[in-house]
mmCIF file of C-alpha atoms and ligand atoms in Angstrom:
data_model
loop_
_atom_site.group_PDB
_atom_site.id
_atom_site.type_symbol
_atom_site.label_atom_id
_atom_site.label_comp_id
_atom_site.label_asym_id
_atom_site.label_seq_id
_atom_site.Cartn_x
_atom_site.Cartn_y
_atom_site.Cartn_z
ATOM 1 C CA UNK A 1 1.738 -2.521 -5.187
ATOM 2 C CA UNK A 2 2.833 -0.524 -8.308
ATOM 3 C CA UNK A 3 -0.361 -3.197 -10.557
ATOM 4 C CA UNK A 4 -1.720 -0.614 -13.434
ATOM 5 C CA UNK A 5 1.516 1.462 -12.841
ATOM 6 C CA UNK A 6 3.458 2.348 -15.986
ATOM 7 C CA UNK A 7 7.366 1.817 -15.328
ATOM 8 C CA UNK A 8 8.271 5.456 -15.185
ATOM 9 C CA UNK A 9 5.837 6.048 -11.733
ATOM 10 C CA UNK A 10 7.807 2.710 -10.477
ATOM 11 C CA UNK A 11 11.126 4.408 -11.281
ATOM 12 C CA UNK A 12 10.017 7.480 -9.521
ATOM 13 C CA UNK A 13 9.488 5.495 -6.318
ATOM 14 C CA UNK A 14 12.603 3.293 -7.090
ATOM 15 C CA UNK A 15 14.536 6.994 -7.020
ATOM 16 C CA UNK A 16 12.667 8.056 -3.675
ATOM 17 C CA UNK A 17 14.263 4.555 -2.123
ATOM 18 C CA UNK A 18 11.570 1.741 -2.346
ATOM 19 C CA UNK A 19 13.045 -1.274 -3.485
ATOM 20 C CA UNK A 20 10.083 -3.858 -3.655
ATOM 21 C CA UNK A 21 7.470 -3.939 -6.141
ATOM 22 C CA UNK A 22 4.164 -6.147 -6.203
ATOM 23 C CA UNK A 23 2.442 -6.803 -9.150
ATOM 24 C CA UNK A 24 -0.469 -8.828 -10.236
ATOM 25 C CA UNK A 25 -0.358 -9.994 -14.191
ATOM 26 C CA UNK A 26 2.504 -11.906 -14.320
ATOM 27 C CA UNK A 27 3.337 -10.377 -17.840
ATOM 28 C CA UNK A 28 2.996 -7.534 -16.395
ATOM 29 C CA UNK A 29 5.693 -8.243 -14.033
ATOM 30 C CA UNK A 30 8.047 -9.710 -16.648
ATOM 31 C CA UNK A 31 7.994 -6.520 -18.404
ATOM 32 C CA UNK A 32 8.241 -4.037 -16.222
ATOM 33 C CA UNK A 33 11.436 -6.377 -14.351
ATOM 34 C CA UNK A 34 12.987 -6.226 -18.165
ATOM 35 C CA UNK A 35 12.761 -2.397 -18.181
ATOM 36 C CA UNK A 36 13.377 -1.281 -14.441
ATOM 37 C CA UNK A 37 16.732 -1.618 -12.106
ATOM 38 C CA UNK A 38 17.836 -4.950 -11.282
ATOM 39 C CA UNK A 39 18.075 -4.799 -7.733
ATOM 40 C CA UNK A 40 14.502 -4.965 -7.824
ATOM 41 C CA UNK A 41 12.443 -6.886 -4.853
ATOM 42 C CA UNK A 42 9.554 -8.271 -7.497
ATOM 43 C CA UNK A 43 6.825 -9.817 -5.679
ATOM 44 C CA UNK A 44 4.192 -11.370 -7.350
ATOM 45 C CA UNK A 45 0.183 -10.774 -5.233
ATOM 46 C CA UNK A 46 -3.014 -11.991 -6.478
ATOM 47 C CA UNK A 47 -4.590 -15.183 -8.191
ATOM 48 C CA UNK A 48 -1.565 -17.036 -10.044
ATOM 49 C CA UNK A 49 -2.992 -19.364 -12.683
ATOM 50 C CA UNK A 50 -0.633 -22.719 -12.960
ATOM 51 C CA UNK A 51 -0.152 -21.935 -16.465
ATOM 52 C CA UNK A 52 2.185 -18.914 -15.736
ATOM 53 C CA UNK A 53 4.544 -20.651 -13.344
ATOM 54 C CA UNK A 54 7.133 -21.401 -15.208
ATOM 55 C CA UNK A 55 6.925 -17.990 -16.804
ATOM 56 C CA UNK A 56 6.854 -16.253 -13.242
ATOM 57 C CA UNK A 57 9.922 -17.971 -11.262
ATOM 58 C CA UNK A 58 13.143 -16.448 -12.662
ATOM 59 C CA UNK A 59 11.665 -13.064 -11.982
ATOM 60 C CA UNK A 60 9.797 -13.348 -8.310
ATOM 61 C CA UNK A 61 11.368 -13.244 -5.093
ATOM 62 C CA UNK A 62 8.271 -13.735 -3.076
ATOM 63 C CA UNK A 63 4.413 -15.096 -3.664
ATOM 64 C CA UNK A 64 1.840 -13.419 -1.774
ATOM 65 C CA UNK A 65 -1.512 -15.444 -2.196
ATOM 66 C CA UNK A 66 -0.550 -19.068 -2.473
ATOM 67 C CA UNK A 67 -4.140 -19.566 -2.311
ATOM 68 C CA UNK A 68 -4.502 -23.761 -2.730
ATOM 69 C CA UNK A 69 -2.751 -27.089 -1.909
ATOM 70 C CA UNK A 70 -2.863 -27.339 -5.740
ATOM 71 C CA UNK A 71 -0.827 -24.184 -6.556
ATOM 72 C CA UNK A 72 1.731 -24.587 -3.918
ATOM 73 C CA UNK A 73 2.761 -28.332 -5.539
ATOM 74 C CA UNK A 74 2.551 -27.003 -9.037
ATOM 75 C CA UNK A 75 5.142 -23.852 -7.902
ATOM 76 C CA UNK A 76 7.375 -26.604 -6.459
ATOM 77 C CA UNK A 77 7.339 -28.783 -9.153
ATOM 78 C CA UNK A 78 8.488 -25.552 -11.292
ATOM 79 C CA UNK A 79 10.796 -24.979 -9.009
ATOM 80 C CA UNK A 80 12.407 -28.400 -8.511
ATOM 81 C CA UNK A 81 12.695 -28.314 -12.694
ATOM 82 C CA UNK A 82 14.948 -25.078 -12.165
ATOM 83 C CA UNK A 83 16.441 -25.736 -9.154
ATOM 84 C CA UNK A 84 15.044 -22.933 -7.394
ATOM 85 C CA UNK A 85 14.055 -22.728 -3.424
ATOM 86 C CA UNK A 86 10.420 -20.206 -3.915
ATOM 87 C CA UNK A 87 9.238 -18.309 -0.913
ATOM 88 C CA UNK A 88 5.581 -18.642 -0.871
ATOM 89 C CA UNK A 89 2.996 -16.835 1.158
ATOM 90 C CA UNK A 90 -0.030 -18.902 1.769
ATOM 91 C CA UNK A 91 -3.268 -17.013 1.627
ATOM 92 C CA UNK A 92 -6.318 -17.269 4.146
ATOM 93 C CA UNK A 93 -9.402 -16.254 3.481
ATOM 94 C CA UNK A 94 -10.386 -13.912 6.525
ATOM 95 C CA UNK A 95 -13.015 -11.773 4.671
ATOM 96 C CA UNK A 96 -16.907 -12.470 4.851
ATOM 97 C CA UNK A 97 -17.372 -11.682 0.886
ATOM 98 C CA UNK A 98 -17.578 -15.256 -0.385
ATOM 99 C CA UNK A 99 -14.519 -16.084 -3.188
ATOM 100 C CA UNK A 100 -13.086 -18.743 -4.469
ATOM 101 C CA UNK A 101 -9.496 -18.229 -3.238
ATOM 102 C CA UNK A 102 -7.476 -18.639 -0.013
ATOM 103 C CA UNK A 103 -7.493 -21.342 2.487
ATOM 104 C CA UNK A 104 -9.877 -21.556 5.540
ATOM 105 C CA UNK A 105 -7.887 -21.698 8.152
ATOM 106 C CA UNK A 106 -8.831 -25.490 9.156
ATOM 107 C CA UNK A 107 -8.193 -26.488 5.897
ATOM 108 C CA UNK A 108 -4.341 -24.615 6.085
ATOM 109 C CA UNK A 109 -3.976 -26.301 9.477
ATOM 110 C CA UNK A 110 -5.299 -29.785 7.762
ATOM 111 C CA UNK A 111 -2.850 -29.377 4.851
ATOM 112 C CA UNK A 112 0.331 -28.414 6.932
ATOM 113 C CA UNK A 113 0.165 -31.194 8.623
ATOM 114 C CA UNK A 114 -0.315 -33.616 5.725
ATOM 115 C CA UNK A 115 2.124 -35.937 3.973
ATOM 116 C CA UNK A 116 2.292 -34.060 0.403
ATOM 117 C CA UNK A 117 3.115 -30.820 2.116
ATOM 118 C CA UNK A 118 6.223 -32.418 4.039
ATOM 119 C CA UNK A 119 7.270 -33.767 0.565
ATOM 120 C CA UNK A 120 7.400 -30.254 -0.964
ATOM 121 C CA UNK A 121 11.182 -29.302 -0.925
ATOM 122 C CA UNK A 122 11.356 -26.179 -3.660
ATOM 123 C CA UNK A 123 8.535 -23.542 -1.408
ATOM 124 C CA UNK A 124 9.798 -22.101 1.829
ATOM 125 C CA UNK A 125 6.442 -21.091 3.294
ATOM 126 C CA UNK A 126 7.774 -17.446 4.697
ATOM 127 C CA UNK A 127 4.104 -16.454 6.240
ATOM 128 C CA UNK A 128 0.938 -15.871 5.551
ATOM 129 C CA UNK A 129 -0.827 -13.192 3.849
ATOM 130 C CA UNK A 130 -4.413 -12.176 3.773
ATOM 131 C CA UNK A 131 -7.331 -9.411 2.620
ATOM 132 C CA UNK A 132 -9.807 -7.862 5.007
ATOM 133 C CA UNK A 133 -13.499 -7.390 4.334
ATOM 134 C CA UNK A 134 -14.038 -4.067 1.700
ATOM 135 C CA UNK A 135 -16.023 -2.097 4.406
ATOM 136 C CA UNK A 136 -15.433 0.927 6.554
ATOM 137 C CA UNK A 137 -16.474 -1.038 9.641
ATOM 138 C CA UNK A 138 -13.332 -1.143 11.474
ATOM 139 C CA UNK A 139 -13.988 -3.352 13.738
ATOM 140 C CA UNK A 140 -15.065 -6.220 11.265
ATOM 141 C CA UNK A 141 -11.311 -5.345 9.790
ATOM 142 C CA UNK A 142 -10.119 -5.302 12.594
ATOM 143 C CA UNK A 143 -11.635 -8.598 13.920
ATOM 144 C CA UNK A 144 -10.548 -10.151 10.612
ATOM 145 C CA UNK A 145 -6.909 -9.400 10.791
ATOM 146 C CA UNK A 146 -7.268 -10.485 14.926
ATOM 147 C CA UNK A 147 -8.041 -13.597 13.581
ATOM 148 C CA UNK A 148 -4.883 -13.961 10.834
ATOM 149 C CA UNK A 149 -3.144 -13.231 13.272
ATOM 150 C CA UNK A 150 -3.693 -15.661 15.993
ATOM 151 C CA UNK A 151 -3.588 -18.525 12.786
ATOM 152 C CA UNK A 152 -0.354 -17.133 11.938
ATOM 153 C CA UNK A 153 1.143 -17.287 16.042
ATOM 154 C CA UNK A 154 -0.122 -20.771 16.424
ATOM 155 C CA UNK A 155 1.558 -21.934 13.210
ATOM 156 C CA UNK A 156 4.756 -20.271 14.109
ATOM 157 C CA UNK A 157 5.228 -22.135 17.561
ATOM 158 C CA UNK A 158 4.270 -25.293 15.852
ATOM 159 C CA UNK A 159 4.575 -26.469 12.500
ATOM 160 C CA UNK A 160 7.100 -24.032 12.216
ATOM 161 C CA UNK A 161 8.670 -24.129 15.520
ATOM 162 C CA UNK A 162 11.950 -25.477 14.127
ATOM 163 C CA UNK A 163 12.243 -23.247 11.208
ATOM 164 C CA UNK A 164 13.098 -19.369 11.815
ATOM 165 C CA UNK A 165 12.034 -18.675 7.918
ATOM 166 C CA UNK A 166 8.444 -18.043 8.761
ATOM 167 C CA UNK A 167 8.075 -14.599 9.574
ATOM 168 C CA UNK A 168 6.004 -12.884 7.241
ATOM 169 C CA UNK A 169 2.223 -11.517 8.141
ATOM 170 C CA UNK A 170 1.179 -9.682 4.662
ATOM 171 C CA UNK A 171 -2.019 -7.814 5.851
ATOM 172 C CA UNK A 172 -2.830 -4.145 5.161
ATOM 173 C CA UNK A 173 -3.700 -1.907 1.777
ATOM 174 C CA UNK A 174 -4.318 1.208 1.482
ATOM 175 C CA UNK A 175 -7.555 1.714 3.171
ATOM 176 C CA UNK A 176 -7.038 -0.341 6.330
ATOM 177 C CA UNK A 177 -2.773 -0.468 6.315
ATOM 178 C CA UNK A 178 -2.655 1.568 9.712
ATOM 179 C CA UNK A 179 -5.281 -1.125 11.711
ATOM 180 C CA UNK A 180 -3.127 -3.946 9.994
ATOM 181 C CA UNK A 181 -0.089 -2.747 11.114
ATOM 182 C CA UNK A 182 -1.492 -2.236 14.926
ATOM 183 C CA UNK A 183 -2.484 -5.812 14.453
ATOM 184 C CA UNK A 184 0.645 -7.098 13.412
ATOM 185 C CA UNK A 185 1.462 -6.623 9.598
ATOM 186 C CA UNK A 186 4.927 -6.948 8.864
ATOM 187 C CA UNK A 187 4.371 -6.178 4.918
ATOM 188 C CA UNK A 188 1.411 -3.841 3.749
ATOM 189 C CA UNK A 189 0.891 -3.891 0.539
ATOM 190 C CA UNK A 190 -0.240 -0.447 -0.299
ATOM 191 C CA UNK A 191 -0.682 0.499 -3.917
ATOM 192 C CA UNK A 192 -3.458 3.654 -4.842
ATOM 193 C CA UNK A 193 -2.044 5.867 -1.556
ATOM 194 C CA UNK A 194 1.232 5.880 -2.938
ATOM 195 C CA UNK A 195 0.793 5.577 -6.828
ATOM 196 C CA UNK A 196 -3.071 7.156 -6.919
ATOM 197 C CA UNK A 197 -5.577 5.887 -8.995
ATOM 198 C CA UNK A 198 -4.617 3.099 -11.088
ATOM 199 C CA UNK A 199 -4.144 4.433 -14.656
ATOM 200 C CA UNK A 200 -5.180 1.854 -16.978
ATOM 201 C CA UNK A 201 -6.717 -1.706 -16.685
ATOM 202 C CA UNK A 202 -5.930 -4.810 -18.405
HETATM 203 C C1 PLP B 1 -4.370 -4.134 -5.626
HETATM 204 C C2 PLP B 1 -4.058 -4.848 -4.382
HETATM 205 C C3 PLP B 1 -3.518 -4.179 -3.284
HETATM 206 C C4 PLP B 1 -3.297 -2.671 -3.251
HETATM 207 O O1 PLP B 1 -4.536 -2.042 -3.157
HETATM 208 P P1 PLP B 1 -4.668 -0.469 -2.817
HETATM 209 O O2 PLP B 1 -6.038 -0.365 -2.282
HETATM 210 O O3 PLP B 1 -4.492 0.265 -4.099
HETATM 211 O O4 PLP B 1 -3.632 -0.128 -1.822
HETATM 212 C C5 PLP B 1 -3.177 -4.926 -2.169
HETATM 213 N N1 PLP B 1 -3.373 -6.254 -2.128
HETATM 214 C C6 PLP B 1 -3.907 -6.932 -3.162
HETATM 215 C C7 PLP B 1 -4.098 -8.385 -3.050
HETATM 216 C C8 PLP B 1 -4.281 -6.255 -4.305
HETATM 217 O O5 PLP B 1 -4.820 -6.941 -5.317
#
């Protein structure tokens, strides 16, 4: 999660061997993709406003945080216009702080199974992807990512039962990436431990 990162400390990790970025402004992303190596994983993680879409596609190879029915149809109608097939994430809200983003998990359930989301042929959902509460309790962390988890099984031995494209279980920064990973993260997203403090804000 190189977010805050000037493009120099991203080429320093590009020459150590990472390959995929995250990044959370998606102008951001656009110029740091412009300046940087081309072979480049870009992913894009946090709130995407509609708006940016358009901008965002040629550049992303994966969503993390498709965080409403709403978004998800507005990246595939993008992505029909371009002829693109987008790999989405779709995020659940696991934490206890209240927000405004990410799906409950009966309303992801409720909207997988609905008509418009069979309709949507431009998103392949590859997983799901979600944030723990900001605590040191490790147990409530813990608990939370438990609880991803088991969403994340029962939706891959039946809505996606057929399809072997759903893989992806994006829990885990820098503060809780070892208990996601003994829970079952296949991406951590890990940004200050690698990069430090971020250096500026925008
Ligand atoms: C910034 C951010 C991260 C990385 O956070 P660190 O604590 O610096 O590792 C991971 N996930 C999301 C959604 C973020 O916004």
């Amino acid at each position: 999660m190189s977010k805050f990162h000037p493009a120099s400390a991203i080429q320093e990790a590009y020459e150590a061997g990472q390959r995929v970025f995250g990044e959370s402004k998606v102008q951001e992303l656009i110029e740091k993709q412009a300046q940087l190596p081309a072979d480049i994983e870009w992913h894009f993680i946090g709130h995407l406003q509609t708006n940016k879409i358009k901008q965002l596609l040629p550049y992303v190879q994966l969503i993390h945080g498709v965080d409403s029915a709403k978004l998800l149809l507005e990246i595939n109608k993008e992505a029909k216009k371009k002829g693109l097939l987008v790999n989405c994430l779709l995020q659940v809200h696991i934490a206890q702080e209240e927000t405004k983003f990410g799906f409950s998990a009966e309303e992801l359930l409720h909207f997988l199974q609905s008509e418009p989301f069979y309709q949507l042929k431009h998103v392949r959902i590859s997983g799901l992807m979600g944030m723990a509460t900001n605590t040191t309790n490790i147990e409530t962390i813990r608990a939370e990512f438990k609880s991803l988890k088991s969403v994340f099984d029962q939706l891959k031995t039946s809505v996606f039962s057929s399809q072997n494209t759903f893989t992806e279980l994006s829990i885990g920064m820098s503060s809780d990436y070892q208990i996601a990973i003994e829970e079952g993260s296949t991406m951590v997203r890990i940004g200050s431990a690698i990069f430090g403090p971020r250096l500026y804000q925008i």
